[in-house]
Amino acid sequence: MSNTQKAAAPARETIALDPRRVAQDFPILKQKIHNGKRLVYLDSGATSQKPFTVIDAMNEYYHVSNANVHRGLHVLAERATEIYECARTRMHFFINAYLPGEIVWTKNATEAMNLVAHGYARKFLKAGDEVIVSRMEHHANLVPWHLLAKDKGVVVKGIELNADGTLRLEELDAFLKGGKVKIVALTHVSNVLGTINPIAEIAKKVHDAGAIFVVDGCQAVPHLPVNVQTLGADFYAFSAHKMLGPTGLGVLWGRMSLLEKMDPFLGGGEMIEEVTISSSTYKEPPGRFEAGTPPIAETAGMTAAVEYLMKTGMANIRAHEKELVSYTLERLKSVKHLKVFGPANPEIRAGVFAFEFEDIHAHDVAQILDGEGVAVRAGHHCAQPLHEWLGSPSTARASAYLYTAKEDIDALVKALETVRKKFA
Ligand code: 7TS
């Protein structure tokens, strides 16, 4: 397989998406709820819905090809292995990895982050070394480092935020100057504020200081063109289920030179070269990190998801969501007493809208919205440090995707008016 892919071509003009047309590919979105109301799904930040092609690919796998991978010599085992490995190759093209072998299949993004913390950081960091995170991280990019801090005496420090919900990058510069930073681990896109962080710019700073850059791409890969070669990070983690794919599958991309140095995280079948009673040796990456029977049907679904995204065009999806950001922020301004968090500039914001009414609990807001057919999430969204900064233990959050139309935002605004009136 080629390891000399070129960086992606310069952005070409985008083609306008018709989200109502796109929504027709998603069977779940056709249903009516609560006595005939149209389902307005604004919770894609938690998980995206799945098109027919993804559901069909998984069904077909179980109908025609089901077997375990890399083991049997029979026809079904060969088919299953091909599906599993072709998905890896597809994914490497999708994010422009250097090699298919740099794609490690995990259970989800959380496991991918833990794999870096256990497989890389546990081996190479020592007491007093610093890991830099930020105030806007999901717990998946905090708790693995906390576990490491407890075990190894590593120190975890956080970059604070500007009032508009962007990173205070001057704080990163100051941390890096201290000379103790070994890892910087940041999200590409905030799951609450929608902030899109300047990953390529940060990668340069981190590398100039001789540290490793780990990126949580969970909210980015589904929504923006992601090219790991031009972004320049060292590890990049994400989940299939937020990008039209199935639950139970995640990805850790890592530079091969780093993966090769890492210890396995889980031990067992599939990941070994040779085992005796008292010792074992391990496969080269990625096999070393894929112990046990992996999610196979899920990779069949993943291939279909990536094909759907590529056919639609990631630049087109981003253009659609950017337009939706402008529209939504403008429409939400009309709702009295509603505070909306995150950057106002659509250039640096994804389609995520966390908000609160001064005196109404986020769970009440979400419940009333649900009654109106509008599905949003309420809570701390696994970002407690961020909510501490927002001064609120929980917010309600609407999150969009390629099937979200302006009509869905209009329905949200109308339902928010109902909330306001009920509590007036
Ligand atoms: N990182 C970010 C930025 C996320 O938004 C999430 C999930 C994760 C990591 C973890 O992903 P998982 O697939 O391993 O669970 N975020 C959300 C959310 O915002 N609402 O539900 C899940």
GROMACS .gro file of C-alpha atoms in nm, residues 162 166-173 176 184 186 188 196-209 213 215 227-233 348:
model
   37
  162ASN     CA    1  -1.125   3.364   2.637
  166THR     CA    2  -1.168   3.016   2.230
  167LEU     CA    3  -0.842   2.883   2.380
  168ARG     CA    4  -0.604   3.126   2.549
  169LEU     CA    5  -0.310   3.012   2.340
  170GLU     CA    6  -0.070   3.244   2.520
  171GLU     CA    7  -0.115   3.013   2.820
  172LEU     CA    8  -0.003   2.718   2.609
  173ASP     CA    9   0.307   2.917   2.509
  176LEU     CA   10   0.565   2.506   2.683
  184VAL     CA   11  -0.048   1.838   2.480
  186LEU     CA   12  -0.672   1.904   2.302
  188HIS     CA   13  -1.032   1.976   1.769
  196ILE     CA   14  -1.300   2.487   1.619
  197ASN     CA   15  -0.944   2.501   1.751
  198PRO     CA   16  -0.649   2.591   1.522
  199ILE     CA   17  -0.491   2.246   1.532
  200ALA     CA   18  -0.221   2.299   1.266
  201GLU     CA   19  -0.101   2.617   1.438
  202ILE     CA   20  -0.093   2.445   1.778
  203ALA     CA   21   0.086   2.139   1.635
  204LYS     CA   22   0.376   2.360   1.529
  205LYS     CA   23   0.409   2.515   1.876
  206VAL     CA   24   0.392   2.173   2.045
  207HIS     CA   25   0.653   2.019   1.817
  208ASP     CA   26   0.885   2.320   1.847
  209ALA     CA   27   0.881   2.250   2.221
  213PHE     CA   28   0.029   1.639   2.030
  215VAL     CA   29  -0.605   1.547   1.932
  227ASN     CA   30  -0.640   1.560   0.681
  228VAL     CA   31  -0.406   1.428   0.948
  229GLN     CA   32  -0.100   1.501   0.735
  230THR     CA   33  -0.169   1.873   0.707
  231LEU     CA   34  -0.304   1.903   1.064
  232GLY     CA   35   0.031   1.771   1.184
  233ALA     CA   36  -0.073   1.617   1.519
  348ILE     CA   37  -1.445   2.898   1.395
   0.00000   0.00000   0.00000
